[in-house]
Coordinates of C-alpha atoms and ligand atoms in Angstrom, one line a residue:
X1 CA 0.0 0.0 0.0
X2 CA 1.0 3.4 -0.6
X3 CA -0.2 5.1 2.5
X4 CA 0.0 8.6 2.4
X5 CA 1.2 9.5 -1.1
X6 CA -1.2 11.9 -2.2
X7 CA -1.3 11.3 -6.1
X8 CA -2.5 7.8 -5.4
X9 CA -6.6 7.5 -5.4
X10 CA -8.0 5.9 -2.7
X11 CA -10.8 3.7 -3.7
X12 CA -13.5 5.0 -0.9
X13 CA -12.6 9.0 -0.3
X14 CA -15.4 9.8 -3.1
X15 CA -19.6 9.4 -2.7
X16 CA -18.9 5.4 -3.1
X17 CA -17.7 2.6 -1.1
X18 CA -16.3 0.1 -3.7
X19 CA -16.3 -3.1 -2.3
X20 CA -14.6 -6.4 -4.3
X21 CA -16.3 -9.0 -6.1
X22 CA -14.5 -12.3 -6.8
X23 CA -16.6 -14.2 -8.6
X24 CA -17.5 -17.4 -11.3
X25 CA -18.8 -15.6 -13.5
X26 CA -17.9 -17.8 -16.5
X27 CA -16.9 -21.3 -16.0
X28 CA -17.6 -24.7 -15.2
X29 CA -20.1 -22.7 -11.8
X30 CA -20.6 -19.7 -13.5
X31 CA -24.4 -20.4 -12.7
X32 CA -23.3 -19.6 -9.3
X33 CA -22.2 -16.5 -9.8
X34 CA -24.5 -15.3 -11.0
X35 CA -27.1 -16.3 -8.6
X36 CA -24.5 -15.1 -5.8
X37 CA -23.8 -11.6 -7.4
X38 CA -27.5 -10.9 -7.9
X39 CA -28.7 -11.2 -4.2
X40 CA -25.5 -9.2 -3.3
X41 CA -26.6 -6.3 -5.9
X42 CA -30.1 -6.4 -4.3
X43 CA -29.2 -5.8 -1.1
X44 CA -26.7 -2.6 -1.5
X45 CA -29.7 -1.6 -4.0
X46 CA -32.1 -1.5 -1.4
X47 CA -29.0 0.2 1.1
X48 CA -28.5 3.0 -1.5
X49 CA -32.1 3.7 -1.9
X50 CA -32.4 4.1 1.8
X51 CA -30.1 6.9 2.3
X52 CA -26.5 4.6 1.4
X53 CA -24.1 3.0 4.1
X54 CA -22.5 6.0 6.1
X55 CA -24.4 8.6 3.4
X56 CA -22.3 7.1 0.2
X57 CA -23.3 4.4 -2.2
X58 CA -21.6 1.2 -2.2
X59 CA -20.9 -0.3 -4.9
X60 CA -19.9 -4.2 -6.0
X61 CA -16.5 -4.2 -8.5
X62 CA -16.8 -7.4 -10.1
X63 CA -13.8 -9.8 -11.2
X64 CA -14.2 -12.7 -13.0
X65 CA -12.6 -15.9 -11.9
X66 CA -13.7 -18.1 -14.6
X67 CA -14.6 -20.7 -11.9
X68 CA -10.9 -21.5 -11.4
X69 CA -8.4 -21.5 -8.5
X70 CA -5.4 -19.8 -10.0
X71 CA -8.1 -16.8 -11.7
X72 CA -9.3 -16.8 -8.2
X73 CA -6.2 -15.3 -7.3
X74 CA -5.5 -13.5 -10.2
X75 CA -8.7 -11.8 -9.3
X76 CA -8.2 -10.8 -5.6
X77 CA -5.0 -9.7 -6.5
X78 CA -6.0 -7.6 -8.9
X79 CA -8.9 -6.1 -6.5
X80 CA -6.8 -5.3 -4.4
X81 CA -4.2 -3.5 -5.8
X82 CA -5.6 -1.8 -9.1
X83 CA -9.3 -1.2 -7.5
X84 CA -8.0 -0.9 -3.9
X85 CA -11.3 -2.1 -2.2
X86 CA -11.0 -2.3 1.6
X87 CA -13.1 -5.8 1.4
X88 CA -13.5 -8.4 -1.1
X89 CA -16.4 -10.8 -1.3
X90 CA -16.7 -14.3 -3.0
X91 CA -15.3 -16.8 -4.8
X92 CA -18.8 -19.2 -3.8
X93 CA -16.8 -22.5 -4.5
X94 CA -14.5 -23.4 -1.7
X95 CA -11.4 -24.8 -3.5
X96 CA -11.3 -20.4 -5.4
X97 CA -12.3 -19.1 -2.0
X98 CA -9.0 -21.1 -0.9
X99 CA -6.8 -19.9 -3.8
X100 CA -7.5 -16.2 -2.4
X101 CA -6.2 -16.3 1.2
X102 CA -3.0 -15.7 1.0
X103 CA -3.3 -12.9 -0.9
X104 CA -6.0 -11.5 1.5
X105 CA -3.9 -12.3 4.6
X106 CA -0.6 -10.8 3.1
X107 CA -2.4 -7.2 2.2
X108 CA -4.5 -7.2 5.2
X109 CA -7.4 -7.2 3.1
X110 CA -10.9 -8.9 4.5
X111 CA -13.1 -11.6 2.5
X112 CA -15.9 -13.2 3.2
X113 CA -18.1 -15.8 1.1
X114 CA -21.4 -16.1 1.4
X115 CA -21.2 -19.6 0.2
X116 CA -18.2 -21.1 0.7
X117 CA -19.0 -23.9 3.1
X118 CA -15.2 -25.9 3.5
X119 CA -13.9 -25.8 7.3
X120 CA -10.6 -24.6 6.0
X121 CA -11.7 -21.1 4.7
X122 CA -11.8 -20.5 7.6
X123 CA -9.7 -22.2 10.2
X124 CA -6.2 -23.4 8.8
X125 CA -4.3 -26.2 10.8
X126 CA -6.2 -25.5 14.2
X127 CA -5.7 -21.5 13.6
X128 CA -7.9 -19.2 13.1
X129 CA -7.0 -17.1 9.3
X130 CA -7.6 -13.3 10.9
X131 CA -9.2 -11.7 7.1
X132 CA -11.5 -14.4 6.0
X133 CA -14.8 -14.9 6.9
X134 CA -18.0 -16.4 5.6
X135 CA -22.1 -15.9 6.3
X136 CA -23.0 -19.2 5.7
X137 CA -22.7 -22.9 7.4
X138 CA -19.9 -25.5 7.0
X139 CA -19.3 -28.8 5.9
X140 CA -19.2 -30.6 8.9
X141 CA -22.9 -29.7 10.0
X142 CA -23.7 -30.1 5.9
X143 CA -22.5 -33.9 6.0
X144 CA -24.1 -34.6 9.6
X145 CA -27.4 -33.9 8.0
X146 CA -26.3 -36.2 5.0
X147 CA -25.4 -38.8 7.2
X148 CA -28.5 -38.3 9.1
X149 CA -30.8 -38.6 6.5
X150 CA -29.5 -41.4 5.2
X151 CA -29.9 -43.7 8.1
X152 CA -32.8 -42.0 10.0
X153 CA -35.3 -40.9 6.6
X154 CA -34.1 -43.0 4.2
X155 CA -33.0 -46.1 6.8
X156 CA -29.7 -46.6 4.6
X157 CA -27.3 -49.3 6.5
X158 CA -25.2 -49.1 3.5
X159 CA -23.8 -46.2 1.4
X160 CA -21.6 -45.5 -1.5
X161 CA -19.5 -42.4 -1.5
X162 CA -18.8 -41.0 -5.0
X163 CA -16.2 -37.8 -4.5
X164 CA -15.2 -34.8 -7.0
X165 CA -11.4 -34.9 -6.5
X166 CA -11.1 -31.7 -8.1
X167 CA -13.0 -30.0 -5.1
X168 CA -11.8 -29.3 -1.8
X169 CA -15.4 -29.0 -1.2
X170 CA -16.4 -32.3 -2.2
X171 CA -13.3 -34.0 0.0
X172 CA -14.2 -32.5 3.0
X173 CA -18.1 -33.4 2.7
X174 CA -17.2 -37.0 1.8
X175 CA -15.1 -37.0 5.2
X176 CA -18.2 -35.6 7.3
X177 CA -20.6 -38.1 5.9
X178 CA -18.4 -41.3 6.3
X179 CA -17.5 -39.9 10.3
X180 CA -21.2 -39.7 10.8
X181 CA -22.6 -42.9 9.0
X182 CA -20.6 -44.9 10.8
X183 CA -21.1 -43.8 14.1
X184 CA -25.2 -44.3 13.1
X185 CA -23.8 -47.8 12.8
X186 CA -23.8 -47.8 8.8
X187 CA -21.4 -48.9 6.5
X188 CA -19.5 -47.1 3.5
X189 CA -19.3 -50.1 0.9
X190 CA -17.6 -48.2 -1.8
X191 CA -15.5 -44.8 -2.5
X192 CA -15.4 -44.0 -6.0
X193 CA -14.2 -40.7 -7.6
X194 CA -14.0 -38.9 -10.5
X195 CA -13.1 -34.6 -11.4
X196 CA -15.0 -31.6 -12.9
X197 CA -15.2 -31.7 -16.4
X198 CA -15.9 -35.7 -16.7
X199 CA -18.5 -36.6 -19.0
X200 CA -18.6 -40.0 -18.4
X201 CA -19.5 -41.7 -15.5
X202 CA -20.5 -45.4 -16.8
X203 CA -17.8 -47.8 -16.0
X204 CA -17.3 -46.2 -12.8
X205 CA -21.7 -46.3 -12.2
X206 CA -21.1 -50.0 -13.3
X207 CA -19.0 -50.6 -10.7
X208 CA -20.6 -48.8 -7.9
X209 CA -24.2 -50.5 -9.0
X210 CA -22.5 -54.2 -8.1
X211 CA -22.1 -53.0 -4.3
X212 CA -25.7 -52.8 -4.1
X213 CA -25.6 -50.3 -1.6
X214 CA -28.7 -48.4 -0.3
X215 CA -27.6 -45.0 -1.4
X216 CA -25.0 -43.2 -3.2
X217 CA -23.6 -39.7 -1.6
X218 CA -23.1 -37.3 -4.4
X219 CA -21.5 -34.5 -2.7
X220 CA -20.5 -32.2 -6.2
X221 CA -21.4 -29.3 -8.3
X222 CA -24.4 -29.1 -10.7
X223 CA -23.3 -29.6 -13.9
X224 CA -21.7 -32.8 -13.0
X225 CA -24.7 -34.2 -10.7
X226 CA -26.6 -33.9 -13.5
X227 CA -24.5 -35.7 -16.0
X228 CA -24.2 -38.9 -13.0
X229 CA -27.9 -38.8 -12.4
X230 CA -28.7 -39.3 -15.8
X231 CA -26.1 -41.9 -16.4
X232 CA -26.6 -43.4 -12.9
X233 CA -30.6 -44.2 -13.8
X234 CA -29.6 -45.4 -17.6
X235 CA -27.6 -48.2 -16.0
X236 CA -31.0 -48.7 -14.3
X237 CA -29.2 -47.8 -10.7
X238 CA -32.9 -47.1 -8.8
X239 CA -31.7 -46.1 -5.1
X240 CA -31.6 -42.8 -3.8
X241 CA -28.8 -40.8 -4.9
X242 CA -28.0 -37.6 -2.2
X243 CA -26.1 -34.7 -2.2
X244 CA -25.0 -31.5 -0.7
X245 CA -26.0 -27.8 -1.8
X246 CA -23.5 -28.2 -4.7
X247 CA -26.4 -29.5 -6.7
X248 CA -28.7 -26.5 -6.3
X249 CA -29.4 -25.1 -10.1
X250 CA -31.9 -25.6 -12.5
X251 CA -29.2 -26.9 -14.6
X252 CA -29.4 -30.3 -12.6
X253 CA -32.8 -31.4 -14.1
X254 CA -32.2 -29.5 -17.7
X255 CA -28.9 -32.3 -18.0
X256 CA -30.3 -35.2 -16.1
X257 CA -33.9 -35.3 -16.8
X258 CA -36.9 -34.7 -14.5
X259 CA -37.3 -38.8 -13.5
X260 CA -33.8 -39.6 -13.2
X261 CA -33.7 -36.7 -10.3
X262 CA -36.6 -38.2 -8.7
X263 CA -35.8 -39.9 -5.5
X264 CA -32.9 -38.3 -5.2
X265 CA -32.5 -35.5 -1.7
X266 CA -30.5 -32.5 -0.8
X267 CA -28.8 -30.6 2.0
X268 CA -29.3 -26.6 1.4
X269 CA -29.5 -23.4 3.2
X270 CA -32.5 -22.5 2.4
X271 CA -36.2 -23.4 0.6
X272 CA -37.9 -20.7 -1.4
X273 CA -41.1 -22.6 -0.4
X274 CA -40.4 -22.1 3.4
X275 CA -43.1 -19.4 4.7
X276 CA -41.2 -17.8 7.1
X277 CA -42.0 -14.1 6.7
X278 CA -38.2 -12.9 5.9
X279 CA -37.6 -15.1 3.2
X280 CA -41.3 -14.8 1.9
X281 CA -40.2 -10.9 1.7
X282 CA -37.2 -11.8 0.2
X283 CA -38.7 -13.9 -2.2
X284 CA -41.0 -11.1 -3.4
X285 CA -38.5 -8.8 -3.8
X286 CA -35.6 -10.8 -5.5
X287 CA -38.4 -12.5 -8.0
X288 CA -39.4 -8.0 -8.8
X289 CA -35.8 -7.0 -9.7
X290 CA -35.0 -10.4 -11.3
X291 CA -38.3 -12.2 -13.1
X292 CA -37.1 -15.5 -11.2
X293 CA -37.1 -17.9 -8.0
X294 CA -34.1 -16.8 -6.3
X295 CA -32.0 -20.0 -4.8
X296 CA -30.1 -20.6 -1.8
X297 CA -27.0 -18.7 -3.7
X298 CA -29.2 -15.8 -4.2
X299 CA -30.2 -15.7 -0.5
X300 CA -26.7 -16.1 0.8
X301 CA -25.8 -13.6 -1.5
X302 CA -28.1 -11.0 0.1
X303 CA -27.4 -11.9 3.6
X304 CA -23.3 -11.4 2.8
X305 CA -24.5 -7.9 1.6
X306 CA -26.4 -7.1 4.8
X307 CA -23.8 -8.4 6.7
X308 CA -21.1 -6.2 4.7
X309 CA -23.3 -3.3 5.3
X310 CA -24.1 -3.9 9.0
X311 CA -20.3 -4.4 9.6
X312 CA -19.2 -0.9 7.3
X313 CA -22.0 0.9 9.9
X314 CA -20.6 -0.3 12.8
X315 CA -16.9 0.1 11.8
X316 CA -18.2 3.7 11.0
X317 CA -15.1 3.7 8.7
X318 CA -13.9 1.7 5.1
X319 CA -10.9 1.2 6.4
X320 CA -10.0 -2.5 6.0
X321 CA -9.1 -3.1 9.6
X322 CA -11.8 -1.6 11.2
X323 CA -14.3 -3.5 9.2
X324 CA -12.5 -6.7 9.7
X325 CA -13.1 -6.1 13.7
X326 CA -16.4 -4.8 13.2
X327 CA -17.2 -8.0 10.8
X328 CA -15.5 -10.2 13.7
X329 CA -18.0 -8.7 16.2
X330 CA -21.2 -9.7 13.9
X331 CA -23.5 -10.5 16.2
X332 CA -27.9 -11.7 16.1
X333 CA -28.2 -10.2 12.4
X334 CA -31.1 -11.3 11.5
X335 CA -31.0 -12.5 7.4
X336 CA -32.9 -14.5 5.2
X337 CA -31.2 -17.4 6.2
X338 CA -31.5 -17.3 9.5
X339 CA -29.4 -15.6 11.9
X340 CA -25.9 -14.6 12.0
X341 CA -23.7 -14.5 15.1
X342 CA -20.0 -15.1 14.6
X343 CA -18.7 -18.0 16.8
X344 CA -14.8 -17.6 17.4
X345 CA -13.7 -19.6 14.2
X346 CA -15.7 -16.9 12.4
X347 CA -18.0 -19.7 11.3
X348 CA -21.8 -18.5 11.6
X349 CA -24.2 -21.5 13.5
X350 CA -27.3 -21.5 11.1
X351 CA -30.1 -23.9 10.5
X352 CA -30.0 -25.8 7.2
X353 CA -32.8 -27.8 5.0
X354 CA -32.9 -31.2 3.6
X355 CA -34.8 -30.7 -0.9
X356 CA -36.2 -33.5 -2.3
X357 CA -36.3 -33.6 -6.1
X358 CA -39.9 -34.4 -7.5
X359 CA -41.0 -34.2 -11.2
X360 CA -38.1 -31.8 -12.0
X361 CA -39.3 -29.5 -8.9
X362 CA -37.4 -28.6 -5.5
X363 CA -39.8 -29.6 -2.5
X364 CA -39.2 -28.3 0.7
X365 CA -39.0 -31.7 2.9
X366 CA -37.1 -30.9 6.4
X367 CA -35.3 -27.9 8.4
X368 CA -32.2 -29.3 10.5
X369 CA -31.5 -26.8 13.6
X370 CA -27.5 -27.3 14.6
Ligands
LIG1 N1 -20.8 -24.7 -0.6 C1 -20.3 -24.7 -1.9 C2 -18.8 -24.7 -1.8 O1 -18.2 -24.4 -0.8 C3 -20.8 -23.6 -2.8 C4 -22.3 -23.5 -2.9 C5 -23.1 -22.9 -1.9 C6 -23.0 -24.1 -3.9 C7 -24.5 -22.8 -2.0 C8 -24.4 -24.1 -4.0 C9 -25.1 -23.4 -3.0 O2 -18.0 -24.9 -2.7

């Protein structure tokens, strides 16, 4: 930083507050982006119509990560030092949320996804990582419920676990669920695994359909899911298949099919269906600005924005430091998803939702307090 040398422009001394957007814009998730960038756009558009975060307007800079780990930090980087923003929010996939912290820690810098559910965004070898932060749930209590399901709802004594290698994500789900099958008393008969961008899933399906296992945890990204569901039901592979909130875009049924995605089940954050009175509101509003059903990306979108906003108005201030404390300090925010109250990992403790799949639709089946 060049502190004090007056010919250089400081991103925030004008009527705006810039803050950072590192996001998939393009890309194998570029779905996700979008979704995510959206509900963050709606909430500082409501902020600015009500008057603007300490009087100015903030504003979201985007950067395109192209749904990859090294843009990732290509994009923070450049954030950072050509934009200057005192914050920078996103990636939404863990394994690009990863690729920024470094760059994040070494300028000081705060980021927080709204999405980015792996432990280690936020705790790094039993330490605590002092500039990142996220405003949504982790992996651990996202394969619990997995786990859960499976031998509670769906009375699975035997599961398959089929892993994205690619995805930081996807390995620390898989780890979760197994932990907690097993202590239900259940049994992982198979690990399979295969990475983003594989198109075909037969002889691996073939194998996996010889365990004759109860259920097969899918814990991956849309476009993927989609490709294995379709494949998966071809090789006439009936049980349930289940996942995490990896799988939550249209783009699932559009590649797989409405009946190969029936009996299959979901961890999210959220359910557009529920009828709690926020998200109804939320709903309303999003489904206004944008002509569509706003998904759990959407919603976590919006509640990193509020919770960007609320921690700039407490900070009184755009300096990067002061709204790292002030975001440290988040406390009983009340958001679409739920409530937000930083524990000291800077992990939020939120509620999540188990989707079932019918006829191509998301139903709303269960909500899982932590
Ligand atoms: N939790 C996913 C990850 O960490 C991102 C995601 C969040 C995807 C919400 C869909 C819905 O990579």
């Amino acid at each position: 930083m060049l502190a004090g040398c007056g010919s250089t422009p400081s991103a925030n001394d004008s009527k705006e507050i810039k803050i950072g957007g590192n996001f998939e814009l393009t890309g194998g998730v570029a779905n996700f982006g979008k979704m995510t960038t959206n509900g963050i756009q709606l909430a500082f558009k409501e902020a600015n119509a009500s008057g603007g975060v300490l009087g100015k307007q903030i504003k979201l800079i985007l950067a395109d990560n192209k749904s990859e780990p090294s843009e990732a930090t290509n994009a923070i980087t450049k954030l950072i030092t050509q934009d200057k923003v005192p914050l920078v929010m996103g990636p939404v996939a863990s394994s690009n949320v990863l690729a920024t912290l470094q760059v994040s820690q070494d300028n000081k810098i705060p980021v927080i996804t709204a999405t980015g559910t792996n432990s280690k965004i936020t705790v790094d070898n039993g330490k605590v990582r002092p500039y990142a932060f996220r405003s949504c749930f982790i992996d651990p209590f996202q394969g619990t419920v997995m786990a859960n399901f499976a031998s509670k709802s769906l009375k699975a004594k035997t599961a398959v676990i089929y892993i994205d290698n690619s995805s930081d994500y996807s390995k620390g789900l898989a780890e979760s669920f197994e932990a907690q099958f097993v202590k239900n008393g259940g049994v992982v008969v198979g690990k399979e695994a295969f990475l983003q961008k594989d198109q075909d899933f037969k002889s691996t399906l073939t194998k996996i359909k010889v365990m004759n296992a109860d259920t097969i945890f899918i814990p991956a990204y849309y476009e993927e899911v989609g490709k294995i569901a379709k494949q998966a039901r071809e090789l006439g592979i009936t049980i349930p298949l289940i996942g995490t909130d990896g799988w939550d875009d249209p783009k699932v049924v559009e590649v797989a099919g409405a009946e190969a995605m029936n009996n299959t089940f979901f961890s999210n954050h959220y359910s557009s269906q529920d009828t709690d009175p926020r998200i109804v509101k939320f709903v309303e509003a999003y489904k206004k600005e944008y002509g569509q059903e706003p998904n759990a990306l959407a919603a976590l979108g919006y509640d990193a924005g509020l919770m960007v906003i609320d921690a700039i108005k407490r900070a009184n201030s755009t300096e990067p430091d002061k709204i790292r404390d002030a975001l440290e300090k988040t406390k009983d925010l009340q958001v679409v998803t739920g409530v937000i109250t930083l524990d000291a990992n800077h992990d939020p403790v939120k509620s999540g939702v188990v989707i079932e799949m019918k006829d191509g639709k998301q139903t709303f089946k269960e909500k899982i307090n932590p």
